Short mmCIF file of C-alpha atoms and ligand atoms in Angstrom, two decimals:
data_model
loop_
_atom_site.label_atom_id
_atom_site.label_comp_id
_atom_site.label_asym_id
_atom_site.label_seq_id
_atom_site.Cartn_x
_atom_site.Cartn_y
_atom_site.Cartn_z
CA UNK A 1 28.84 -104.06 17.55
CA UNK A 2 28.36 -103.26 13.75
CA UNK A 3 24.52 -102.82 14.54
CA UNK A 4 25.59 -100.60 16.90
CA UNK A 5 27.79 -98.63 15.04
CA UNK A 6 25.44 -97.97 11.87
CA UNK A 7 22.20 -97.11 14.72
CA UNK A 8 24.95 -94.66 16.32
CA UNK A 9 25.89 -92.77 12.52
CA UNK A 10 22.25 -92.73 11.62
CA UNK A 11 21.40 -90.69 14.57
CA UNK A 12 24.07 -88.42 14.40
CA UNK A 13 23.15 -87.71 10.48
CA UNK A 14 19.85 -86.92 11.36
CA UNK A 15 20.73 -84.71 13.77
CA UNK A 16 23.20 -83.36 11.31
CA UNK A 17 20.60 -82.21 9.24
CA UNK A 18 17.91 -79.90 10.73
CA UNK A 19 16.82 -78.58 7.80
CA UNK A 20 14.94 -82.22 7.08
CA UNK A 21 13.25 -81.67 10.61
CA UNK A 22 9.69 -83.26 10.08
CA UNK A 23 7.41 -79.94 10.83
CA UNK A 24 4.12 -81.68 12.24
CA UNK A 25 1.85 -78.33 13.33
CA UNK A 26 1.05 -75.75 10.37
CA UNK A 27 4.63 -74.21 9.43
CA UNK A 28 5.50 -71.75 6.68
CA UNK A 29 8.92 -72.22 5.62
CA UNK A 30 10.29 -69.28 3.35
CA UNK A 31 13.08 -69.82 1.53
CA UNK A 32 16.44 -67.91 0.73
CA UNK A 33 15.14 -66.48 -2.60
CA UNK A 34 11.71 -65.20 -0.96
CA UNK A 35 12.96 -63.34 1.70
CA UNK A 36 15.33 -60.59 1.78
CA UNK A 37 17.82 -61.66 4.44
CA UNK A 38 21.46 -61.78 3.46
CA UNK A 39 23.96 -63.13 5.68
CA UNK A 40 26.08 -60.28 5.13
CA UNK A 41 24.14 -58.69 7.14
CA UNK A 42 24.41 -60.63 9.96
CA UNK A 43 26.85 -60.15 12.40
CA UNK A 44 30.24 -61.92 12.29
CA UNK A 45 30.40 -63.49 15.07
CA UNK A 46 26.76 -64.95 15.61
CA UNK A 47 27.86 -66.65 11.79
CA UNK A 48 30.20 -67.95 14.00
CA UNK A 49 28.46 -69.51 16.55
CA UNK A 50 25.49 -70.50 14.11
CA UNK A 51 27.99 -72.57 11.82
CA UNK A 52 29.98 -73.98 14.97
CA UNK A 53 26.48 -74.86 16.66
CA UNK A 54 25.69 -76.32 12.95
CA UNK A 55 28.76 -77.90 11.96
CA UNK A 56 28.35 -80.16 15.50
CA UNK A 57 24.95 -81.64 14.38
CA UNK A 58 22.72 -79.01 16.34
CA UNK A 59 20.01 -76.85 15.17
CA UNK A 60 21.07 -73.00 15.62
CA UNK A 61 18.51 -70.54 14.49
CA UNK A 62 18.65 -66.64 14.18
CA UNK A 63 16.04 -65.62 16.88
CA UNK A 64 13.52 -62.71 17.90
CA UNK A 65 13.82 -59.35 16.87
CA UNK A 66 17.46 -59.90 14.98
CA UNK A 67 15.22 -61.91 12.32
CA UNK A 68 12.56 -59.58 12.19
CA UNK A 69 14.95 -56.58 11.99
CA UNK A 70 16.46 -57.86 9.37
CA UNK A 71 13.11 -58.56 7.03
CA UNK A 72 12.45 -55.07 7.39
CA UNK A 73 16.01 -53.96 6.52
CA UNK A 74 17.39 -52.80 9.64
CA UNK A 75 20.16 -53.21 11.92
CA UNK A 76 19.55 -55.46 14.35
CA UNK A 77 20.15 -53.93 18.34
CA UNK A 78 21.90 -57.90 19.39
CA UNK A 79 22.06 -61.05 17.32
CA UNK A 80 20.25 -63.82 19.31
CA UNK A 81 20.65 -67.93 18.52
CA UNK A 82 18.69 -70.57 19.58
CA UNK A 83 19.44 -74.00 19.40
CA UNK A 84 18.71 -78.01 20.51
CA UNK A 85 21.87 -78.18 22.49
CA UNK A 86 21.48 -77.61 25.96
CA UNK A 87 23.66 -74.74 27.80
CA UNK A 88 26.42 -77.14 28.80
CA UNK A 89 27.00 -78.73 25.20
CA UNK A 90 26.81 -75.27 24.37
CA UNK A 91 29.84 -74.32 26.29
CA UNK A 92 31.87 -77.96 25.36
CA UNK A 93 31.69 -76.44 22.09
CA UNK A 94 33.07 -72.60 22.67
CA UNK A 95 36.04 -71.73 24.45
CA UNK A 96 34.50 -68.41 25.21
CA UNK A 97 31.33 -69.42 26.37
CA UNK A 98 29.91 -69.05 30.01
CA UNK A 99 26.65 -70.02 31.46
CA UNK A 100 24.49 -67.17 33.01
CA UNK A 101 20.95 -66.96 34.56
CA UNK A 102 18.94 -68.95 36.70
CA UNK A 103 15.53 -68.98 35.76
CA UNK A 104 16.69 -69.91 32.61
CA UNK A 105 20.25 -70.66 31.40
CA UNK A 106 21.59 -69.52 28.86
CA UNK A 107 24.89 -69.58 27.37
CA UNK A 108 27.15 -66.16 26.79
CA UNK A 109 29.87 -66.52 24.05
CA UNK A 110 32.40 -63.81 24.13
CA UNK A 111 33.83 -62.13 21.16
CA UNK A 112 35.99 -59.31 23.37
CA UNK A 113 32.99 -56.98 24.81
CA UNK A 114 30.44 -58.41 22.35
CA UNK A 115 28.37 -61.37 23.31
CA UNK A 116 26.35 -63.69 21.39
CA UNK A 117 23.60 -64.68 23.51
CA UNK A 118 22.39 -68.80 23.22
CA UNK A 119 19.09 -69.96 24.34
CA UNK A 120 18.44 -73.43 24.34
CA UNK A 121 14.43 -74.39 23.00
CA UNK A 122 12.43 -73.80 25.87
CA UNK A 123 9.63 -76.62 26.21
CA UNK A 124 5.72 -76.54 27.99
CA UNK A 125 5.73 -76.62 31.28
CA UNK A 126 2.86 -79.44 32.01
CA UNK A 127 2.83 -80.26 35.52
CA UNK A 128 6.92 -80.06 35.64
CA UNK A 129 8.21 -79.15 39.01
CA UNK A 130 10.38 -76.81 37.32
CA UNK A 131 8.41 -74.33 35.16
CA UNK A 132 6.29 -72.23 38.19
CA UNK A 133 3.51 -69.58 37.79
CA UNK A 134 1.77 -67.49 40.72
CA UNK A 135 -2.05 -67.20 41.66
CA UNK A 136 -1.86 -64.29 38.92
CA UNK A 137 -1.07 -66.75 36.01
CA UNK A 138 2.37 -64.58 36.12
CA UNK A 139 5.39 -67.02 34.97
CA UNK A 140 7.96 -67.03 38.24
CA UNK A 141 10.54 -70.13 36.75
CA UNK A 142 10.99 -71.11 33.23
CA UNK A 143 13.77 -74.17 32.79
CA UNK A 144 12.17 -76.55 30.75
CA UNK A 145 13.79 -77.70 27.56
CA UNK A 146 11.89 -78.32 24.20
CA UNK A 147 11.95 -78.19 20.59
CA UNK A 148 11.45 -75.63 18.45
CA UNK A 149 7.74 -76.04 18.02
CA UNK A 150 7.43 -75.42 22.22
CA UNK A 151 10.32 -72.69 21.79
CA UNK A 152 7.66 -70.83 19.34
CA UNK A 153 4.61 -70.61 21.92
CA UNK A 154 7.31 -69.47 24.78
CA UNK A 155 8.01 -65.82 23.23
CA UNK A 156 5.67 -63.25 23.38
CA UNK A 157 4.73 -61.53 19.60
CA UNK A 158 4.29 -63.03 16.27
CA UNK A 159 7.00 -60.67 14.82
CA UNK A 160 9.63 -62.43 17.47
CA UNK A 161 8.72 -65.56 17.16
CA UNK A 162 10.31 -66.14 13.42
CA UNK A 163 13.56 -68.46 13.34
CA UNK A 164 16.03 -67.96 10.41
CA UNK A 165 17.86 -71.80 10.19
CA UNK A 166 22.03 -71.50 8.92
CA UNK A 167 21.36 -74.81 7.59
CA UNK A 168 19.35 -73.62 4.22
CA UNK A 169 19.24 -70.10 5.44
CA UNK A 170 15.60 -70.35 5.20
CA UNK A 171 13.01 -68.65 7.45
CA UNK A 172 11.02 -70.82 9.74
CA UNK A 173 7.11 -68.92 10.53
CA UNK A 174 4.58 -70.79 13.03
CA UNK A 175 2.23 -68.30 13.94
CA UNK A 176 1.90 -66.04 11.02
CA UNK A 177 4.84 -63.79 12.23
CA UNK A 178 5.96 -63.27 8.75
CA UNK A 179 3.01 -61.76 7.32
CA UNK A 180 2.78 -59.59 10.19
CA UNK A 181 5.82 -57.89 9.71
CA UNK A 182 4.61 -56.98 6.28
CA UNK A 183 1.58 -55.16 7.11
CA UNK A 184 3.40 -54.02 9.94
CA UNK A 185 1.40 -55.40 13.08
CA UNK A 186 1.85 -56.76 16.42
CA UNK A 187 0.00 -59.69 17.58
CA UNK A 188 0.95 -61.42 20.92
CA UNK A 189 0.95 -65.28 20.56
CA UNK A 190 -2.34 -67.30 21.89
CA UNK A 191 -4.44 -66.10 24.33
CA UNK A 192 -3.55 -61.85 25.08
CA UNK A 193 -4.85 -61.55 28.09
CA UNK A 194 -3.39 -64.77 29.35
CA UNK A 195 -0.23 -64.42 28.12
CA UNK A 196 0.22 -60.44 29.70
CA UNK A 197 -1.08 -62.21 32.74
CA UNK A 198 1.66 -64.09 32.20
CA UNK A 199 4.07 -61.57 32.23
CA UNK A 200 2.83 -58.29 32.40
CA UNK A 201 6.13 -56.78 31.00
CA UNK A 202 4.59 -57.66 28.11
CA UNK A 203 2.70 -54.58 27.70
CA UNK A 204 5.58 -51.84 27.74
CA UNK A 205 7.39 -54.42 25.32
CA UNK A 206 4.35 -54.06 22.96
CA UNK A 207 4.20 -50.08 23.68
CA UNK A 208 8.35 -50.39 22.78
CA UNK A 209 8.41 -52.19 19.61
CA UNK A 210 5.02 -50.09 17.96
CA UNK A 211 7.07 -47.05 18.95
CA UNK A 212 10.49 -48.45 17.60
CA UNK A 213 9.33 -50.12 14.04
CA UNK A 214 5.72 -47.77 14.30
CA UNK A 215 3.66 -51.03 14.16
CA UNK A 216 0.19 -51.32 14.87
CA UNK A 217 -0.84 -53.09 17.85
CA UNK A 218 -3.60 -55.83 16.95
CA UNK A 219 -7.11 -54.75 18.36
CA UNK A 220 -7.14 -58.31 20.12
CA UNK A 221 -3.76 -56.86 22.05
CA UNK A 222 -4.98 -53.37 22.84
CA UNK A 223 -8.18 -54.09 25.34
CA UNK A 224 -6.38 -55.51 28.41
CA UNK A 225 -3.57 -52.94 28.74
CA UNK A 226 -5.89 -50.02 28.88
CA UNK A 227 -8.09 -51.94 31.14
CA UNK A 228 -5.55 -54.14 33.47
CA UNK A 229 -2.35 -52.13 33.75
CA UNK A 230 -2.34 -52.27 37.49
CA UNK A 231 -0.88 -55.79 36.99
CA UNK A 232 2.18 -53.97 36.22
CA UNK A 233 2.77 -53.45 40.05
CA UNK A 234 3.52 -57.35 40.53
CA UNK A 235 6.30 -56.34 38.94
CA UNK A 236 9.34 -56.12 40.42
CA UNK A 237 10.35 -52.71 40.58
CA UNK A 238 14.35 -53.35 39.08
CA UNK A 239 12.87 -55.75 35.98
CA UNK A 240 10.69 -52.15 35.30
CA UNK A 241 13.42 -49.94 35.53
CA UNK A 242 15.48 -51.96 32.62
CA UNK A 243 12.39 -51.76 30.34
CA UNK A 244 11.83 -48.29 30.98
CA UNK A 245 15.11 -47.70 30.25
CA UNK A 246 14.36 -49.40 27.18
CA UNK A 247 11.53 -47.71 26.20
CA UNK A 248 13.72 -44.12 27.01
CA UNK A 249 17.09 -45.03 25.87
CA UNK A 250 16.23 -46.32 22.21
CA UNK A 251 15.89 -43.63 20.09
CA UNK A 252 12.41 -43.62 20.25
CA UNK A 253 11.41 -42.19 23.66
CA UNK A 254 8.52 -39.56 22.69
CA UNK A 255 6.74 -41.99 21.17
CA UNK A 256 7.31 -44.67 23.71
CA UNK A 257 5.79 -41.39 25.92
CA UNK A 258 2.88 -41.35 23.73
CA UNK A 259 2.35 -44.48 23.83
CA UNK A 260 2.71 -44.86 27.77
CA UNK A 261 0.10 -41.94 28.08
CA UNK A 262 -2.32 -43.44 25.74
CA UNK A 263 -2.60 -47.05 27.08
CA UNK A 264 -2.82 -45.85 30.86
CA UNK A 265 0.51 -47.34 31.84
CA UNK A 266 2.29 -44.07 33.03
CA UNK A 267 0.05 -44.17 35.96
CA UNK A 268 1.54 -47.96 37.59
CA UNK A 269 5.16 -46.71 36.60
CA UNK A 270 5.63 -43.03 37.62
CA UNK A 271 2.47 -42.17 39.38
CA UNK A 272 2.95 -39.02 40.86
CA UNK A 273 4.56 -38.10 37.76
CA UNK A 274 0.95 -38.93 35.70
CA UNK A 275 -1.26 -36.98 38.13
CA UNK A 276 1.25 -33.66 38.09
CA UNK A 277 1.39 -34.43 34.07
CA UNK A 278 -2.59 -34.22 33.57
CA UNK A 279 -3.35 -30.70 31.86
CA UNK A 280 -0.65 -29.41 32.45
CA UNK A 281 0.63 -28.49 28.96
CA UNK A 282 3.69 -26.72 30.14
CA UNK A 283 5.31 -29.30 31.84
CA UNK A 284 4.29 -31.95 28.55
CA UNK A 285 6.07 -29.47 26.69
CA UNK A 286 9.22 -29.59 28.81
CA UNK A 287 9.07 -33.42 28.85
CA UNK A 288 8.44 -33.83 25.01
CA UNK A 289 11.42 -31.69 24.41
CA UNK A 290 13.05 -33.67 27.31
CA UNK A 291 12.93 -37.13 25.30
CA UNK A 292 12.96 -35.12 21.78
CA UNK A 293 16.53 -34.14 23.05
CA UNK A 294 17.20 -37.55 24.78
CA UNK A 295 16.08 -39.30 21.12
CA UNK A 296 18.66 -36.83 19.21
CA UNK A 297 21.37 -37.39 20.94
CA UNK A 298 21.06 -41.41 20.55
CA UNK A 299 20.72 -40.75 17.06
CA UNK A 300 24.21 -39.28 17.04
CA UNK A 301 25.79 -41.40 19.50
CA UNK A 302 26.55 -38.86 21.90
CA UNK A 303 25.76 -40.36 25.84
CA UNK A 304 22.92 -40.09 27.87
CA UNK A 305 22.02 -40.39 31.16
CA UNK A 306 19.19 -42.42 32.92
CA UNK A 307 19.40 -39.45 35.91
CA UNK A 308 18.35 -36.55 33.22
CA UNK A 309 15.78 -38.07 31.89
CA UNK A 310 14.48 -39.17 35.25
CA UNK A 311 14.75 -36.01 36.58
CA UNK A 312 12.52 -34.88 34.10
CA UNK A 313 10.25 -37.07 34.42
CA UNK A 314 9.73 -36.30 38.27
CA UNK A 315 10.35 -32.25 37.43
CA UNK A 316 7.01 -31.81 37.97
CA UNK A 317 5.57 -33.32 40.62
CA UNK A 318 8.46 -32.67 42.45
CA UNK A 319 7.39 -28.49 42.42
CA UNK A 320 4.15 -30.08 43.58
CA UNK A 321 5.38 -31.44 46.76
CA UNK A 322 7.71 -28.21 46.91
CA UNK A 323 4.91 -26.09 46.47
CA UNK A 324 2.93 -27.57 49.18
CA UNK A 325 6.10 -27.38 51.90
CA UNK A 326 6.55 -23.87 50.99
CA UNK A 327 3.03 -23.02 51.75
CA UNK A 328 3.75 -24.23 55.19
CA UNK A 329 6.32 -21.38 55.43
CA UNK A 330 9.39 -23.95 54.97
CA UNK A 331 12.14 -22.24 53.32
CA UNK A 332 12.92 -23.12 49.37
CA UNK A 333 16.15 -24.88 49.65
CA UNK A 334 14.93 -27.11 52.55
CA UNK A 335 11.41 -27.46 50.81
CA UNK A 336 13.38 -28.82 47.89
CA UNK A 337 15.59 -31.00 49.64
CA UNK A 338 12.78 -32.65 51.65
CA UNK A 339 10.51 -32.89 48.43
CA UNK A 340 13.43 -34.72 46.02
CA UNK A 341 14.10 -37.16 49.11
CA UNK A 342 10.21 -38.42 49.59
CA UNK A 343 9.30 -38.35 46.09
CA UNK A 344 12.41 -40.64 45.11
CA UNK A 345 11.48 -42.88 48.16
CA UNK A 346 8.24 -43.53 46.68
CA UNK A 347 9.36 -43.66 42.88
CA UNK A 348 12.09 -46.44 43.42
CA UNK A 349 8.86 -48.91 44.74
CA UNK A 350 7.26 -48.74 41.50
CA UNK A 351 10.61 -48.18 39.13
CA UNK A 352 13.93 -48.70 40.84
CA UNK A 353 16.57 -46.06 40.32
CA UNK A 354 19.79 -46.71 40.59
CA UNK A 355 21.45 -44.24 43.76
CA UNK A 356 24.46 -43.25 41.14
CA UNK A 357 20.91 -41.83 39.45
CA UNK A 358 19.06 -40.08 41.85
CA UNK A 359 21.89 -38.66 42.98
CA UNK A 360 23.08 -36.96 39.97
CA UNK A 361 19.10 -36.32 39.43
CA UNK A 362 18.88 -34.45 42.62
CA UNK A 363 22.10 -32.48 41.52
CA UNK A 364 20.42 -30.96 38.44
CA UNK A 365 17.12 -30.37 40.63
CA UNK A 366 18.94 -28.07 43.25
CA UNK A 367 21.12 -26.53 40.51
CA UNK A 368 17.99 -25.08 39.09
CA UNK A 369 16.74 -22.47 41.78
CA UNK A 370 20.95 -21.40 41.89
CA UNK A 371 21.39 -20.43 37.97
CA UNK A 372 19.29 -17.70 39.97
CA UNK A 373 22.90 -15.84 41.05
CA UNK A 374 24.17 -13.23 38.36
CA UNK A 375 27.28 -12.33 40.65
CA UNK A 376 30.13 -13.24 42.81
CA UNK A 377 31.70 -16.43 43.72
CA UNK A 378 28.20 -18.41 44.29
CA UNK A 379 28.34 -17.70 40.17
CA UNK A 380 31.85 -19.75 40.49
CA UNK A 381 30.24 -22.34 42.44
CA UNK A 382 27.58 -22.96 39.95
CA UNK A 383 29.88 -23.00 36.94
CA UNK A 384 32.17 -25.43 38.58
CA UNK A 385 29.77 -27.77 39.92
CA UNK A 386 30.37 -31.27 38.36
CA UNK A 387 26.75 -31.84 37.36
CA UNK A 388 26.54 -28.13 35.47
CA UNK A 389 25.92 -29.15 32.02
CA UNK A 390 23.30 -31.19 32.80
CA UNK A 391 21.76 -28.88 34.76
CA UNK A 392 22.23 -26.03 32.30
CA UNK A 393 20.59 -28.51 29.43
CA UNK A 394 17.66 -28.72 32.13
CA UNK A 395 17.39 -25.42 32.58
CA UNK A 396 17.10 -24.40 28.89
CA UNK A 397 14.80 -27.00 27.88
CA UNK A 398 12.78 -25.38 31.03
CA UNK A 399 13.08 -22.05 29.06
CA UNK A 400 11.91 -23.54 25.60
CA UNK A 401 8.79 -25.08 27.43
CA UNK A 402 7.83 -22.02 28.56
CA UNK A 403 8.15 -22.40 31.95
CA UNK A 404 10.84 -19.95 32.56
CA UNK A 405 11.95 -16.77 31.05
CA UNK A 406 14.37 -17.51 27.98
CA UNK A 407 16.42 -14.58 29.48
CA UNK A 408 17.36 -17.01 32.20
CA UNK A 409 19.16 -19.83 30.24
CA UNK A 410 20.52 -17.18 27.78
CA UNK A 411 22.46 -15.35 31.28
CA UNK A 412 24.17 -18.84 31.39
CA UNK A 413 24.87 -19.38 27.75
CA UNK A 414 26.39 -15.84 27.13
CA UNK A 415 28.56 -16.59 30.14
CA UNK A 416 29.81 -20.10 29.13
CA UNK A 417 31.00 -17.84 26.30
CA UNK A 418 32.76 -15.41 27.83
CA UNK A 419 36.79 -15.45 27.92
CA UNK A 420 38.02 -16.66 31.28
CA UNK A 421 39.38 -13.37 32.23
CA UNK A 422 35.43 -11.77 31.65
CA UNK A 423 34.01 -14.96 33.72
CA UNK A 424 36.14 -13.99 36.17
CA UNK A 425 35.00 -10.28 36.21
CA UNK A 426 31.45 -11.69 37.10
CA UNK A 427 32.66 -14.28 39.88
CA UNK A 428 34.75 -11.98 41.53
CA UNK A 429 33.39 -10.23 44.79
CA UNK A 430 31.64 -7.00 43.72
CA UNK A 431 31.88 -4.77 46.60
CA UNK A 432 35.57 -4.55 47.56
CA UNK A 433 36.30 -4.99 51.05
CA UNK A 434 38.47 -2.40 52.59
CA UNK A 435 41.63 -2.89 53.55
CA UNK A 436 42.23 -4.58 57.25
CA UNK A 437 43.02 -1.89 59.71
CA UNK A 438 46.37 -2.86 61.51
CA UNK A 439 45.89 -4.01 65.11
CA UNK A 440 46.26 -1.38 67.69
CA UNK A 441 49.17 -3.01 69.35
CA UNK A 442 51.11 -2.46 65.88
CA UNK A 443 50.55 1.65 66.49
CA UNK A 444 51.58 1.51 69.74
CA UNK A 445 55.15 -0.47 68.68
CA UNK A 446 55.82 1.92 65.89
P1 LIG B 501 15.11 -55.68 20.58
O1 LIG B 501 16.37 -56.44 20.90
O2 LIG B 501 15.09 -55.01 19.27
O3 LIG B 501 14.70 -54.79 21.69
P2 LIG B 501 13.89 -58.27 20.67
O4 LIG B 501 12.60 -58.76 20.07
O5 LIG B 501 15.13 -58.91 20.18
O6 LIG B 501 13.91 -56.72 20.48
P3 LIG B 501 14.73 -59.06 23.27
O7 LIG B 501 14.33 -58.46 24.56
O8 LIG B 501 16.13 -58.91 22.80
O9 LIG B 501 13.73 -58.45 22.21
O10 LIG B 501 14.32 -60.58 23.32
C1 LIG B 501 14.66 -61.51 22.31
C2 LIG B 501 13.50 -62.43 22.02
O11 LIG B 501 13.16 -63.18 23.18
C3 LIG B 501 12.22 -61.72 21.63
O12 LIG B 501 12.17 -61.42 20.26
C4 LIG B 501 11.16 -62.73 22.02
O13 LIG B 501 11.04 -63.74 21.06
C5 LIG B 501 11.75 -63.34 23.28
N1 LIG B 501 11.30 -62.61 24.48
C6 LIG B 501 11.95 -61.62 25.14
N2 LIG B 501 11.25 -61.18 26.19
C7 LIG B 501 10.13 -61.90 26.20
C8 LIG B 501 8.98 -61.93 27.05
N3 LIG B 501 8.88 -61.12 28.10
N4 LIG B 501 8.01 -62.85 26.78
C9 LIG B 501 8.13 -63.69 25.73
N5 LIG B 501 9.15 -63.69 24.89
C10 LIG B 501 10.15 -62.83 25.11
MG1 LIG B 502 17.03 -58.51 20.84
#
């Protein structure tokens, strides 16, 4: 019993103390004093759920792009953990905990509306039941546990894959991740063209994070996305429209553009969109100041919407289809109507848009031929319609591209100005109608 006893402390001690972990592959271990993380920096509430992880005898690391964030001074966009307890000793140990996800589980922990997200070390697959891939190489189920050192080979860039440990608050590097946030360059893990064969989301994620910290991408990383991007359309279409949203809705979308355009991927996401888009410098324009505005407004915390920015993106190969149904004598608001339905039809199988979206997208696309009215009540209507600011903002940004007379969105502008009582002059009915003549019968009675 007392051999029993002593066995059962030693274990728990070692797993008490992480920071001792024997590191058997080539490691780089940085400590406090050589790197510039601070944990006042770190959010509250991950501190929390590191030291509670830590205090219970588990590993908990900082994760992904909170670390690297931090090493280059910025604010992290979430806080993740990972750790050596699995989900369900994650939860025994935090009252606000739940357990999400299915192809891999991870746990939630709730401070009010903000939530720490806890992976547990994903491990190799092998010949496991549970860890799947496709013909493609593409990774369908991932639920295999592991230690760190598997954890480290599971995530996709050098610059994620750095782990800062509560227990010494040092910074644990496998793959050379540190250095590469120095000189400021992204390198996927292993094999590149395996491991975007293994998920090709990987290739807007690298287009994302050069755009958001202006990396470099590695030459070894560059060569398959220009040449394989189709591999993007294994994809299913909802998984694409949260990175595109991503890639839009960081602060950061003209260069995310850019950076779409130049690799060749704009083509398996928006296709129509890339075929109206080549040479035609007008609509670039309107686009560029599209996500120029979009990137602003992030900047100042003021909300955006996935439907303007989608609508602008389909702006102009939607006239394209128009065009074509007008030519065939259809008239414009029908043309219009009949163009927004089949080109959303065909959008949401590459990038799926939410119906609240296109919607509200096909709103501001119909509003556009109507800021056409200068008088009477269809003025009113146009004013009052719910979606009018948006449209207006389309509208303008049309006018700064070039595409439309400046005179158009100025009509609008001077009118939003306007007392109430000098709107009103414009909305109500110009030609006066006369006064009913009384029925006959009323003569007769008088
Ligand atoms: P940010 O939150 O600033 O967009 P991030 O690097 O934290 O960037 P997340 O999407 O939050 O990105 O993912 C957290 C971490 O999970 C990543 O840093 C990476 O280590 C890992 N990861 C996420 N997605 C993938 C993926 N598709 N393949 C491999 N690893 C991934
Ligand atoms: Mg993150």
């Amino acid at each position: 019993m007392l051999k029993w006893l002593k066995k059962r402390r030693e274990n728990k001690k070692r797993e008490k103390a992480p920071a001792k972990k024997n590191y058997s592959v080539d490691v780089r271990i940085i400590p406090r004093a050589e790197h510039g993380i601070s944990r006042k920096n770190i959010d509250e509430s991950a501190l929390k759920v590191l030291y509670g992880l830590h205090k219970a005898g588990y590993q908990a690391h900082l994760v992904g792009g909170a670390v690297r964030d931090l090493l280059l001074g910025q604010r992290p966009k979430d806080f993740d953990v990972a750790t050596d307890a699995t989900p369900e000793q994650v939860k025994a140990l935090f009252r606000n905990c739940r357990l999400i996800g299915r192809r891999f589980r991870l746990a939630h922990i709730h401070f009010g509306r903000h939530i720490i997200e806890v992976a547990t070390f994903r491990g190799h697959h092998g010949d496991s039941q549970s860890g799947h891939q496709d013909d493609s190489g593409r990774i369908l189920r991932d639920n295999v546990y592991g230690d760190i050192e598997q954890d480290v080979w599971r995530r996709d860039f050098t610059v994620n894959a750095l782990y800062y440990n509560i227990a010494d608050f040092s910074v644990i590097d496998y793959v050379g991740g540190y250095e590469d946030v120095k000189q400021g360059r992204l390198r996927l893990i292993g094999d590149p063209d395996e491991r975007y064969r293994e998920d090709p989301v990987r290739m807007l994620r690298v287009i994302r994070f050069s755009a958001k910290l202006s990396f470099s991408i590695d030459e070894s990383c560059q060569r398959f996305i220009r040449d394989q991007g189709a591999i993007l359309r294994d994809v299913p279409a909802a998984r694409l429209y949260e990175e595109v949203l991503k890639l839009f809705h960081a602060g950061h979308a003209i260069k995310s553009f850019c950076g779409l355009r130049e690799y060749f991927l704009l083509e398996h996401l928006f296709p129509e969109a890339a075929v109206a888009l080549d040479g035609n410098e007008v609509a670039l324009k309107f686009l560029q100041l599209a996500m120029q505005s979009t990137d602003e407004r992030i900047h100042q915390n003021m909300p955006v919407t996935p439907a303007f920015l989608f609508a602008a993106l389909l702006w102009a190969p939607l006239q394209v289809r128009t065009e074509k149904l007008l030519a065939k004598g259809e008239p414009h608001s029908l043309a219009l109507q009949k163009s927004a339905s089949a080109l959303v039809s065909e959008q949401v199988r590459h990038v799926s848009i939410p119906k609240r979206f296109t919607m509200v997208m096909r709103d501001i696309w119909a509003l556009q031929s109507r800021f056409s009215y200068r008088t009477g009540k269809r003025v009113d209507s146009v004013f009052e319609h719910p979606k009018f600011r948006a449209g207006y903002d389309f509208l303008c940004l049309r006018a700064q591209a070039g595409e439309i007379s400046e005179k158009d969105c100025q009509w609008w502008t001077e009118f939003q100005k306007n007392s109430p009582e000098a709107q009103k002059k414009v909305t109500e009915p110009h030609v006066r109608r006369r006064p009913r003549r009384r029925p006959r019968s009323d003569k007769t009675n008088n």
